[in-house]
Amino acid sequence: MDIFLERRKKLADLLPDGSVTIIHSANQKIRNGDTDYSFRQDSDFLYLTNFNEADAALIIEKKGNTIFHLFCAEKDEVREKWEGPRLGPENISQLGFESGYKIDDLILKSTEFLNGADHLFCQNKSEKKLFFALTKGLKDQKINFDLNPKNIKSIDSLIHELRLLKSSEEIGIIQKACDISSSAHERAMKAVKPEMYEYQLEAEYLHEFMINGAKECAYPSIVGGGENACILHYSKNTDLLKDGDLVLVDAGCEYKGYASDITRTFPVNGKFSSEQKLIYEIVLESQKQSIESISEKSNPLETHKKSLEVIVEGLLSIGLLKGSKEEVIETQSYSKFYMHRVGHWLGLDVHDVGGYEKDGKVRSYENGMITTIEPGIYISKEENVPDKFKGIGIRIEDDVLVENNQPKVLSSAIKELDDIQQLMAS
Ligand code: GLY
Ligand code: MN
Ligand code: MN
């Protein structure tokens, strides 16, 4: 069976009889004037339909039997000449649908489907808009459905639970995304030199992504030299890279809709200073032990604790933190250097969906989950530390699949300090 139909059926099985579920595509967004941003489909909609146009919706009508309806833009010769081909409702069988309508009829048909239904499900993002549109539609058509905010249920967590466990096809695609991004990181290590602009280094990534079949980035690339590495979401990438500084690059391509998310930190001039080495080795050790902590018996909270313990021990050993390990963790005095979680789920979205808790408890890892592992230490120049440590920001991030109840690292970019120096010298 087509995997997208299979997903729709799995979702429908979770829905009560007498329900209507409406799932919208993304909208095209204006960048400026009459120029649009590059279109990116809504991940839930893409997961269930494999349909990559804006102005579309999926309706699951489950009343006795289940019907999947696809709503999309009508064919239009003139618009298609300017904007490219549209599928059109008459061709929806190409995507495994049996029922198709033009998107302009979405409210009219949804209202009809609600006749005799007891439940309405929709995405959180469209609840308000649908509430107002359907209130009017039901009144106009004199259909008796008790529409009140309490009666509209969210479909999000049901889809997200399905998305959390990746199939072998999805794992293959994410592996390919990781391969492309890993080779981009190694290309950048070879290309970087002092007095380059951060965005010029970014160009090495974009080139490697695109020539290997990945047209888009999974998120805005972070290319932060020196102190800029300490700004967690830095993405201006407009400063010069300086001799003696490190550069932190958090960059991953999107391949067939799926994200990779990889960070490497390397010296702009090819050689780590002794202080940079000390911090790098602590982050690398934390990352390795965090990855090793992954099994069906552990969970993301335990992995985070492991990453934190190694970082705290390391910073105590070189005197950047004071006190006992327990005190530092209890008082969170480490948080000026390590202020984020160790990882997040990865999939169609870079910060992918799926609960970190189940039935009120932190959930254990399961085969098919993919998580990032990305500890870091960020020493801003404002901190009261010896000058040589100021402006060192280091994160090392890999993408890790749980397979056979063990971690399998999908991203292969080199990360051992000597390997990086060797590659950069070659
Ligand atoms: N690239 C975003 C993150 O690492 O979470
Ligand atoms: Mn990242
Ligand atoms: Mn990440």
Coordinates of N, CA and C in Angstrom, one line a residue, residues 173-189 204-206 208-210 212 214 216-219 221 249-255 258-264 266 346 397-399 410-414:
I173 N 16.0 8.4 4.3 CA 16.0 9.8 3.8 C 16.8 10.6 4.7
I174 N 16.6 10.4 6.0 CA 17.4 11.3 7.0 C 18.8 10.9 7.0
Q175 N 19.1 9.6 6.7 CA 20.5 9.2 6.6 C 21.2 10.0 5.4
K176 N 20.4 10.1 4.3 CA 21.0 10.8 3.1 C 21.2 12.3 3.5
A177 N 20.2 12.9 4.2 CA 20.4 14.3 4.6 C 21.6 14.4 5.5
C178 N 21.8 13.5 6.4 CA 23.0 13.6 7.3 C 24.3 13.4 6.5
D179 N 24.3 12.5 5.5 CA 25.5 12.3 4.7 C 25.9 13.6 4.0
I180 N 24.9 14.2 3.4 CA 25.1 15.5 2.6 C 25.7 16.6 3.6
S181 N 25.0 16.7 4.7 CA 25.4 17.8 5.7 C 26.8 17.5 6.3
S182 N 27.1 16.2 6.5 CA 28.4 15.8 7.0 C 29.5 16.2 6.1
S183 N 29.2 15.9 4.8 CA 30.3 16.3 3.8 C 30.4 17.8 3.7
A184 N 29.3 18.5 3.9 CA 29.4 20.0 3.8 C 30.3 20.5 5.0
H185 N 30.1 19.9 6.2 CA 30.9 20.3 7.3 C 32.4 20.1 7.0
E186 N 32.7 19.0 6.4 CA 34.2 18.7 6.1 C 34.7 19.6 5.0
R187 N 33.8 19.9 4.1 CA 34.2 20.8 3.0 C 34.5 22.2 3.6
A188 N 33.7 22.6 4.6 CA 33.9 23.9 5.2 C 35.2 24.0 6.0
M189 N 35.5 22.9 6.7 CA 36.7 22.8 7.5 C 37.9 23.1 6.6
E204 N 29.8 27.7 1.4 CA 30.4 26.4 1.1 C 29.3 25.3 1.4
Y205 N 28.5 25.6 2.5 CA 27.5 24.6 2.9 C 26.4 24.6 1.8
L206 N 25.9 25.8 1.4 CA 24.8 25.8 0.5 C 25.2 25.1 -0.8
E208 N 27.5 22.7 -1.2 CA 27.6 21.2 -1.0 C 26.1 20.6 -0.9
F209 N 25.2 21.3 -0.2 CA 23.9 20.8 -0.1 C 23.3 20.7 -1.5
M210 N 23.3 21.8 -2.3 CA 22.6 21.8 -3.5 C 23.2 20.9 -4.6
N212 N 24.5 18.2 -4.1 CA 24.1 16.8 -3.7 C 22.6 16.5 -3.7
A214 N 20.1 18.5 -2.3 CA 19.3 19.1 -1.2 C 19.2 20.6 -1.5
E216 N 17.2 22.9 -0.1 CA 16.9 23.8 1.0 C 17.7 23.4 2.3
C217 N 17.8 24.4 3.1 CA 18.4 24.1 4.5 C 17.2 23.7 5.4
A218 N 17.5 22.9 6.4 CA 16.4 22.5 7.3 C 16.1 23.7 8.3
Y219 N 17.0 24.7 8.4 CA 16.8 25.8 9.3 C 17.9 26.8 8.9
S221 N 21.2 28.6 8.7 CA 22.5 28.2 9.2 C 23.0 29.2 10.2
V249 N 29.6 26.2 13.5 CA 28.6 26.1 12.4 C 27.6 25.1 12.7
D250 N 26.3 25.5 12.8 CA 25.2 24.7 13.0 C 24.4 24.7 11.7
A251 N 24.6 23.7 10.9 CA 24.0 23.8 9.5 C 23.6 22.4 9.1
G252 N 22.4 22.2 8.5 CA 21.9 20.9 8.1 C 21.0 21.1 6.9
C253 N 21.1 20.3 6.0 CA 20.2 20.4 4.8 C 18.8 19.7 5.1
E254 N 17.9 20.1 4.2 CA 16.6 19.3 4.2 C 16.6 18.5 2.9
Y255 N 16.3 17.2 3.1 CA 16.3 16.3 1.9 C 15.0 15.6 1.9
Y258 N 12.9 16.1 4.8 CA 13.4 15.7 6.2 C 14.7 16.5 6.5
A259 N 14.8 16.8 7.8 CA 15.9 17.6 8.3 C 17.1 16.7 8.7
S260 N 18.3 17.4 8.6 CA 19.4 16.9 9.4 C 19.8 18.2 10.2
D261 N 20.6 17.9 11.3 CA 20.9 19.0 12.2 C 22.2 18.7 12.8
I262 N 23.3 19.4 12.3 CA 24.6 19.0 12.7 C 25.4 20.3 13.1
T263 N 26.1 20.2 14.1 CA 27.0 21.3 14.5 C 28.5 20.8 14.7
R264 N 29.4 21.6 14.1 CA 30.8 21.4 14.3 C 31.4 22.7 14.7
F266 N 35.3 24.5 14.8 CA 36.7 24.3 14.4 C 37.4 25.6 14.4
L346 N 14.1 14.7 15.8 CA 14.4 15.2 14.5 C 13.6 14.4 13.5
E397 N 27.2 18.6 17.6 CA 25.8 18.1 17.5 C 25.7 17.0 16.4
D398 N 25.2 15.8 16.8 CA 25.0 14.7 15.9 C 23.5 14.3 15.9
D399 N 23.1 13.5 14.9 CA 21.8 13.0 14.8 C 21.8 11.5 15.1
L410 N 23.9 8.9 12.9 CA 23.7 9.0 11.5 C 24.6 10.0 10.8
S411 N 25.1 11.0 11.6 CA 25.9 12.0 11.0 C 27.4 11.7 11.2
S412 N 28.2 11.8 10.1 CA 29.5 11.2 10.2 C 30.6 12.2 10.1
A413 N 30.3 13.5 10.1 CA 31.4 14.6 10.0 C 32.4 14.4 11.1
I414 N 33.7 14.5 10.8 CA 34.7 14.2 11.8 C 34.5 15.2 13.0

